[in-house]
C-alpha positions as YAML, in Angstrom:
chain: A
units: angstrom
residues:
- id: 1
  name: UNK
  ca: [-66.73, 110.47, -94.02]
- id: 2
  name: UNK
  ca: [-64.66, 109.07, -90.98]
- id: 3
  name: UNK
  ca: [-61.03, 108.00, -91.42]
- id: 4
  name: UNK
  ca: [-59.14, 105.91, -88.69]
- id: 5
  name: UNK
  ca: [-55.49, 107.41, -88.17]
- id: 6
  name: UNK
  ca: [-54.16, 104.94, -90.40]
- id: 7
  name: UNK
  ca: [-56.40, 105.70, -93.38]
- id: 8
  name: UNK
  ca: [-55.23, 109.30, -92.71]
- id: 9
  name: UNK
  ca: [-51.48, 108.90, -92.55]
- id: 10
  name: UNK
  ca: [-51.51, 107.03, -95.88]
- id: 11
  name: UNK
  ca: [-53.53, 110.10, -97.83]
- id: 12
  name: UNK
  ca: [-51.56, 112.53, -96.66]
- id: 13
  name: UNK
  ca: [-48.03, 110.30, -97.47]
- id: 14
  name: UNK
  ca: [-49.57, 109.22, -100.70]
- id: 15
  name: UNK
  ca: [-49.92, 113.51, -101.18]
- id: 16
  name: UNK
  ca: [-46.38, 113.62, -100.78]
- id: 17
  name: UNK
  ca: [-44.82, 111.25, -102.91]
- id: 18
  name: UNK
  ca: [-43.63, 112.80, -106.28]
- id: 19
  name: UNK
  ca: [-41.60, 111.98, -109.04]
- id: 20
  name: UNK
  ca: [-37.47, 111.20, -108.59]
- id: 21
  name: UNK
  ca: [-34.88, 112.12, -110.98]
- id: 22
  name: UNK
  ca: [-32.51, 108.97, -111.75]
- id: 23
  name: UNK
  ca: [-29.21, 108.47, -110.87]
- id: 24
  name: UNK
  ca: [-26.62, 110.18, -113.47]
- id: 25
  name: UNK
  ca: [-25.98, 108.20, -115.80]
- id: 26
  name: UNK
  ca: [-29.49, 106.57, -116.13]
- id: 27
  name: UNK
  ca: [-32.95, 107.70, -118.08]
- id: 28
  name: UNK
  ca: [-36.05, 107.40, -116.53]
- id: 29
  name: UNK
  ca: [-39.02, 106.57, -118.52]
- id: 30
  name: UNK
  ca: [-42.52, 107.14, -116.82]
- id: 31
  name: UNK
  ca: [-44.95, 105.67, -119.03]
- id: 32
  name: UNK
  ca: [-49.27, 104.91, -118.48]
- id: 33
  name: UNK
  ca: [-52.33, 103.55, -119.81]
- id: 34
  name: UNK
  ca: [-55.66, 105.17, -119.82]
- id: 35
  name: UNK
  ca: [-59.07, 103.96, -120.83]
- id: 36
  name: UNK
  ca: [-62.59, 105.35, -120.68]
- id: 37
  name: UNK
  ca: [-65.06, 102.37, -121.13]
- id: 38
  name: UNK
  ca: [-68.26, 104.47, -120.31]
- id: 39
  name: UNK
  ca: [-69.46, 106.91, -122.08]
- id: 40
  name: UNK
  ca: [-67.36, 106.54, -125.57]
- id: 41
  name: UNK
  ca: [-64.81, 103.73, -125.26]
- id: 42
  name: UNK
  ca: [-61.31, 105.43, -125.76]
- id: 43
  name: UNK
  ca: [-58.07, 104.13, -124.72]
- id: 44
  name: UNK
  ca: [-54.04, 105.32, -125.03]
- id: 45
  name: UNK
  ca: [-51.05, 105.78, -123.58]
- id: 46
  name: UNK
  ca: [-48.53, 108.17, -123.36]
- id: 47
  name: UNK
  ca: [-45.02, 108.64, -121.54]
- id: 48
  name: UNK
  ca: [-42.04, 111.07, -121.09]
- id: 49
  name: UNK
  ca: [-38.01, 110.29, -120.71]
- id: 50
  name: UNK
  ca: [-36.10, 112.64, -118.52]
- id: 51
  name: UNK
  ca: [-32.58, 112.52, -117.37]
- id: 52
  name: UNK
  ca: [-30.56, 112.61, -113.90]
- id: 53
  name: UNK
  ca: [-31.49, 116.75, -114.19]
- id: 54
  name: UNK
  ca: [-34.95, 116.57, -114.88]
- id: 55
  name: UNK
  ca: [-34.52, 117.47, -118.76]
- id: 56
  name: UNK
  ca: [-37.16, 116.96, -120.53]
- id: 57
  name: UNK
  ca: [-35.70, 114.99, -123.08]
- id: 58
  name: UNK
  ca: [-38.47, 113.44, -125.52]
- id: 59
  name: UNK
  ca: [-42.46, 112.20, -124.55]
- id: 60
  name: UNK
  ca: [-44.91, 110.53, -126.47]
- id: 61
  name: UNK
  ca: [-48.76, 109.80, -126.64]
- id: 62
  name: UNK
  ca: [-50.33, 107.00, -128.65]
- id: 63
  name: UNK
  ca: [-54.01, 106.34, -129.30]
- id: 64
  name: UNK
  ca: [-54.81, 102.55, -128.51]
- id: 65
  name: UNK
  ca: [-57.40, 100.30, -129.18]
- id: 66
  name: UNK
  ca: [-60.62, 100.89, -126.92]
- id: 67
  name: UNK
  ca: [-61.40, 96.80, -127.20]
- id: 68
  name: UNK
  ca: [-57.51, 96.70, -125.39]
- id: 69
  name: UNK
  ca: [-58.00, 94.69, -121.95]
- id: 70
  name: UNK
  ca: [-57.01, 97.23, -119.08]
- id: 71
  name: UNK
  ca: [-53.84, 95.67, -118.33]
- id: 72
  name: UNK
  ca: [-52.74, 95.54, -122.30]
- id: 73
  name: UNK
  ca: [-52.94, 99.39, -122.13]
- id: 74
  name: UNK
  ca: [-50.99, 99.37, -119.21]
- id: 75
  name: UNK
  ca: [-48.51, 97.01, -120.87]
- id: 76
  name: UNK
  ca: [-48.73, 99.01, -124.09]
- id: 77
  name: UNK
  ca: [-46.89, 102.12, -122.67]
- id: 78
  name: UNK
  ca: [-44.49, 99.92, -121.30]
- id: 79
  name: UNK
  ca: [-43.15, 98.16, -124.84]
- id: 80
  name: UNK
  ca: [-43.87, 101.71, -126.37]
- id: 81
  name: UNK
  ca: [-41.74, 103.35, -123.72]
- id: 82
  name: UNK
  ca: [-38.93, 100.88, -124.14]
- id: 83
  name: UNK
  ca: [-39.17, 101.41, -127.63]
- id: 84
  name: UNK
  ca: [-39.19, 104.83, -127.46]
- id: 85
  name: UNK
  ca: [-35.70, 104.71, -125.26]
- id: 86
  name: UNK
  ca: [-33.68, 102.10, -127.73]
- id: 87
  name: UNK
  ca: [-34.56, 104.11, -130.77]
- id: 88
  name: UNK
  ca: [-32.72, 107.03, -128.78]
- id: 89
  name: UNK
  ca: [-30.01, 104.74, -127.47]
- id: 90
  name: UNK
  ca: [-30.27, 104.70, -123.80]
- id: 91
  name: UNK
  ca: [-28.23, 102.43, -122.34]
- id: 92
  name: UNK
  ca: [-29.72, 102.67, -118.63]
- id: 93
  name: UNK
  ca: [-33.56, 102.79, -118.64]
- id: 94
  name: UNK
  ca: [-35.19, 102.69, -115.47]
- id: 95
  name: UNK
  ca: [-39.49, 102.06, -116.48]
- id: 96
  name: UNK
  ca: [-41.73, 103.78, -113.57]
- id: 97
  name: UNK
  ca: [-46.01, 102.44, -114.18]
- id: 98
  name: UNK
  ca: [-48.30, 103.42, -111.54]
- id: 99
  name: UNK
  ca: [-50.12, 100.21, -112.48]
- id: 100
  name: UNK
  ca: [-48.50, 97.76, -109.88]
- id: 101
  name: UNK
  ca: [-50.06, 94.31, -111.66]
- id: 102
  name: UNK
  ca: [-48.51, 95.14, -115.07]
- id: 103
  name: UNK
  ca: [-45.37, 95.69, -113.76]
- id: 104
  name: UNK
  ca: [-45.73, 92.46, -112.09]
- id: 105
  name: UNK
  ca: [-46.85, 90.72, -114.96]
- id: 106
  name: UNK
  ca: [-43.52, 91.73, -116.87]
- id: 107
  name: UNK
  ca: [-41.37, 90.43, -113.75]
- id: 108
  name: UNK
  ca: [-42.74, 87.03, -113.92]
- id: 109
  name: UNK
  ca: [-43.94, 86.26, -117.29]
- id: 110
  name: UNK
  ca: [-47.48, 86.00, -116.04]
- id: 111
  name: UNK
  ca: [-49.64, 85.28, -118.72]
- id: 112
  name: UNK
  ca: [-48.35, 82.56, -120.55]
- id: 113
  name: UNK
  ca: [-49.91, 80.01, -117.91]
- id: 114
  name: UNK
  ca: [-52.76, 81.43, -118.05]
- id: 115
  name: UNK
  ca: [-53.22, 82.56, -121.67]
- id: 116
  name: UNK
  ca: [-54.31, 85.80, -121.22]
- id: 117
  name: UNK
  ca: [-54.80, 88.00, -124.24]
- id: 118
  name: UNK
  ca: [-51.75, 90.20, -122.80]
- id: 119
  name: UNK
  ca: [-49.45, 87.72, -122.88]
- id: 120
  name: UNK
  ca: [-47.87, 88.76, -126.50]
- id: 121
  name: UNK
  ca: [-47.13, 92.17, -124.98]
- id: 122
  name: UNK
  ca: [-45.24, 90.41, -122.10]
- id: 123
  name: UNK
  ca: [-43.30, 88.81, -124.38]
- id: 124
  name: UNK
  ca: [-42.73, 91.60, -126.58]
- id: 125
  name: UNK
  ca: [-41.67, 93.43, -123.71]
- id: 126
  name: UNK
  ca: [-39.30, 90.45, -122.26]
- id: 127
  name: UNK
  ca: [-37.49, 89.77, -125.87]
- id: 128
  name: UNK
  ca: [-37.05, 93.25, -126.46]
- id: 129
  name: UNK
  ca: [-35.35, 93.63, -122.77]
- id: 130
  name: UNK
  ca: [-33.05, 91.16, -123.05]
- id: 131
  name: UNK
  ca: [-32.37, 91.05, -126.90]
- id: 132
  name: UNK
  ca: [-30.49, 94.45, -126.66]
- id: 133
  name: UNK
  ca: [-27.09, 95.43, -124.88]
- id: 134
  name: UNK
  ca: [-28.49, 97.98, -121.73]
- id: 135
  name: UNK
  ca: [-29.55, 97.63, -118.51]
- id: 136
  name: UNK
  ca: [-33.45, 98.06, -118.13]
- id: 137
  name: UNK
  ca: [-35.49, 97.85, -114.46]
- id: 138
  name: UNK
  ca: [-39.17, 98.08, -114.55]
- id: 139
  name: UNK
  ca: [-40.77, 99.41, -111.38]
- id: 140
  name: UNK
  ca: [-43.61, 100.18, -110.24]
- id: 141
  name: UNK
  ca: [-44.33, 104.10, -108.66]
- id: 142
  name: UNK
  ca: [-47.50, 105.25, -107.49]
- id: 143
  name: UNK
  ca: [-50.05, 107.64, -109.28]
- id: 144
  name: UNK
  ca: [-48.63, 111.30, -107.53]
- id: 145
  name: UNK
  ca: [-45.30, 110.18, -108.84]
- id: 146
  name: UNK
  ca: [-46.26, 109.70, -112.26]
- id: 147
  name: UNK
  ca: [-48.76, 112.31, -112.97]
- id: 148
  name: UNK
  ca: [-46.90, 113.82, -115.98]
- id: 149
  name: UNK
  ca: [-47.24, 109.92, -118.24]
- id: 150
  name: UNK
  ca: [-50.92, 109.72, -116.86]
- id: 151
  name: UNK
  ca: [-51.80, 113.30, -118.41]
- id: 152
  name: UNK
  ca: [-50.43, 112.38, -122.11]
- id: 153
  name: UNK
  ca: [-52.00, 109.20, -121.18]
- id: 154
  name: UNK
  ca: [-55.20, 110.50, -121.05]
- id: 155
  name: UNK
  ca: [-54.47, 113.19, -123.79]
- id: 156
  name: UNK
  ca: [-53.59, 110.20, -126.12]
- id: 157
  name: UNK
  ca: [-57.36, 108.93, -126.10]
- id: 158
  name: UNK
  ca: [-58.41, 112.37, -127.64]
- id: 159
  name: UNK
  ca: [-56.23, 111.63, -130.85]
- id: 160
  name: UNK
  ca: [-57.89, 111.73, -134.61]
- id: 161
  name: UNK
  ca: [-54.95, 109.07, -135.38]
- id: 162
  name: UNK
  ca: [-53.50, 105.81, -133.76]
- id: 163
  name: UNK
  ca: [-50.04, 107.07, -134.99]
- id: 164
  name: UNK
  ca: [-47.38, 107.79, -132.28]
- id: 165
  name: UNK
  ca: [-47.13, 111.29, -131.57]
- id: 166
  name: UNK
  ca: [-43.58, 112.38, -130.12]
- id: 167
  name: UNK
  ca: [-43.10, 115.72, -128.37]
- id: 168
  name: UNK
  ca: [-39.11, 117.15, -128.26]
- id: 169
  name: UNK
  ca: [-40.03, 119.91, -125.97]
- id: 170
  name: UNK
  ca: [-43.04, 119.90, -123.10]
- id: 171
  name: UNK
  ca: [-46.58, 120.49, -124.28]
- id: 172
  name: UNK
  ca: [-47.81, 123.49, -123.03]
- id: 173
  name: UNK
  ca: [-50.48, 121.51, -121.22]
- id: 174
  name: UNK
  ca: [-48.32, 119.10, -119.63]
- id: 175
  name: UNK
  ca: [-45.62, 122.33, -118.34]
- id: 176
  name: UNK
  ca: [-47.22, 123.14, -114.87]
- id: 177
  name: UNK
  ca: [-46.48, 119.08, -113.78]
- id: 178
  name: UNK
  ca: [-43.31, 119.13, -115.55]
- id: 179
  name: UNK
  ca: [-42.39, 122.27, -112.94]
- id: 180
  name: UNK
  ca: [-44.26, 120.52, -110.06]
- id: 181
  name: UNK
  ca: [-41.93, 117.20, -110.76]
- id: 182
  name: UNK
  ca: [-38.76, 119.26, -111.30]
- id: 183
  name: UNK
  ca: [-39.43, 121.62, -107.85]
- id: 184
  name: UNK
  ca: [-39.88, 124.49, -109.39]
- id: 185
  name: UNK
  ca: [-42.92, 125.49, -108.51]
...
């Protein structure tokens, strides 16, 4: 396979990019879809809040809806994240997606002109944002810096229920990213 030198320099920055702590103060919330539409159709989503230090502080999988659309999934761990981080009382919430279009979609409103199916997650997402007293960003990261939501992500599709499942410490197979993210490995 041949690579120019610009095709190059972006794999090995995209290598390098890895997940950020937030600023003190703040809570980050990395959150992702996943869906498997091939052999049998699964979909969930999953996420993990961590502080300024890294700590671990609560992380969550969810079984979705195989029939979701793939940005619904995408926009499901988003409202599910958000959730997840007013039920705690966070007051700062930074949202990191690796799925740049969803993130997009929750900037603008996009849907509502167009009447796509996701639309009511948008909204969902919107009113909950700005019906609460905190300050919330939602940004987009890319996929090395939010390995740690894509693996309960993709864990989530393997669930027997559609019921929320919360971890309080790190999963034992989620650990070896959790030390990657936090340098410690």
């Amino acid at each position: 396979m041949f690579f120019n030198l610009d095709d190059e320099y972006l794999l090995n920055v995209s290598w390098k990019v890895k997940w950020k702590k937030p600023e003190i103060g703040w809570v980050k919330v990395n959150v992702d879809g996943s869906r498997d539409q091939y052999e049998a159709p699964t979909a969930g989503c999953g996420g993990v809040v961590r502080d300024a230090w890294g700590t671990w502080l609560i992380g969550f999988s969810q079984k979705l809806d195989p029939k979701n659309k793939p940005h619904q999934t995408e926009l499901e761990a988003i409202l599910k994240g958000l959730k997840l981080a007013l039920k705690m009382n966070f007051d700062k919430v930074v949202v990191e997606s690796d799925c740049e279009s969803a993130v997009r979609m929750v900037e603008s409103g996009l849907g509502y002109k167009f009447q796509r199916p996701e639309y009511e997650v948008v909204q969902s997402i919107k009113n909950l944002i700005l019906d609460h007293e905190w300050q919330v960003e939602v940004v987009y990261v890319p996929r090395n810096a939010n390995r740690l939501a894509n693996k309960l992500a993709k864990d989530a599709r393997e669930l027997s229920s559609y019921e929320p499942c919360n971890y309080l410490s790190v999963p034992d197979n989620c650990k070896q990213l959790f030390l990657e993210d936090n340098g410690q490995v």
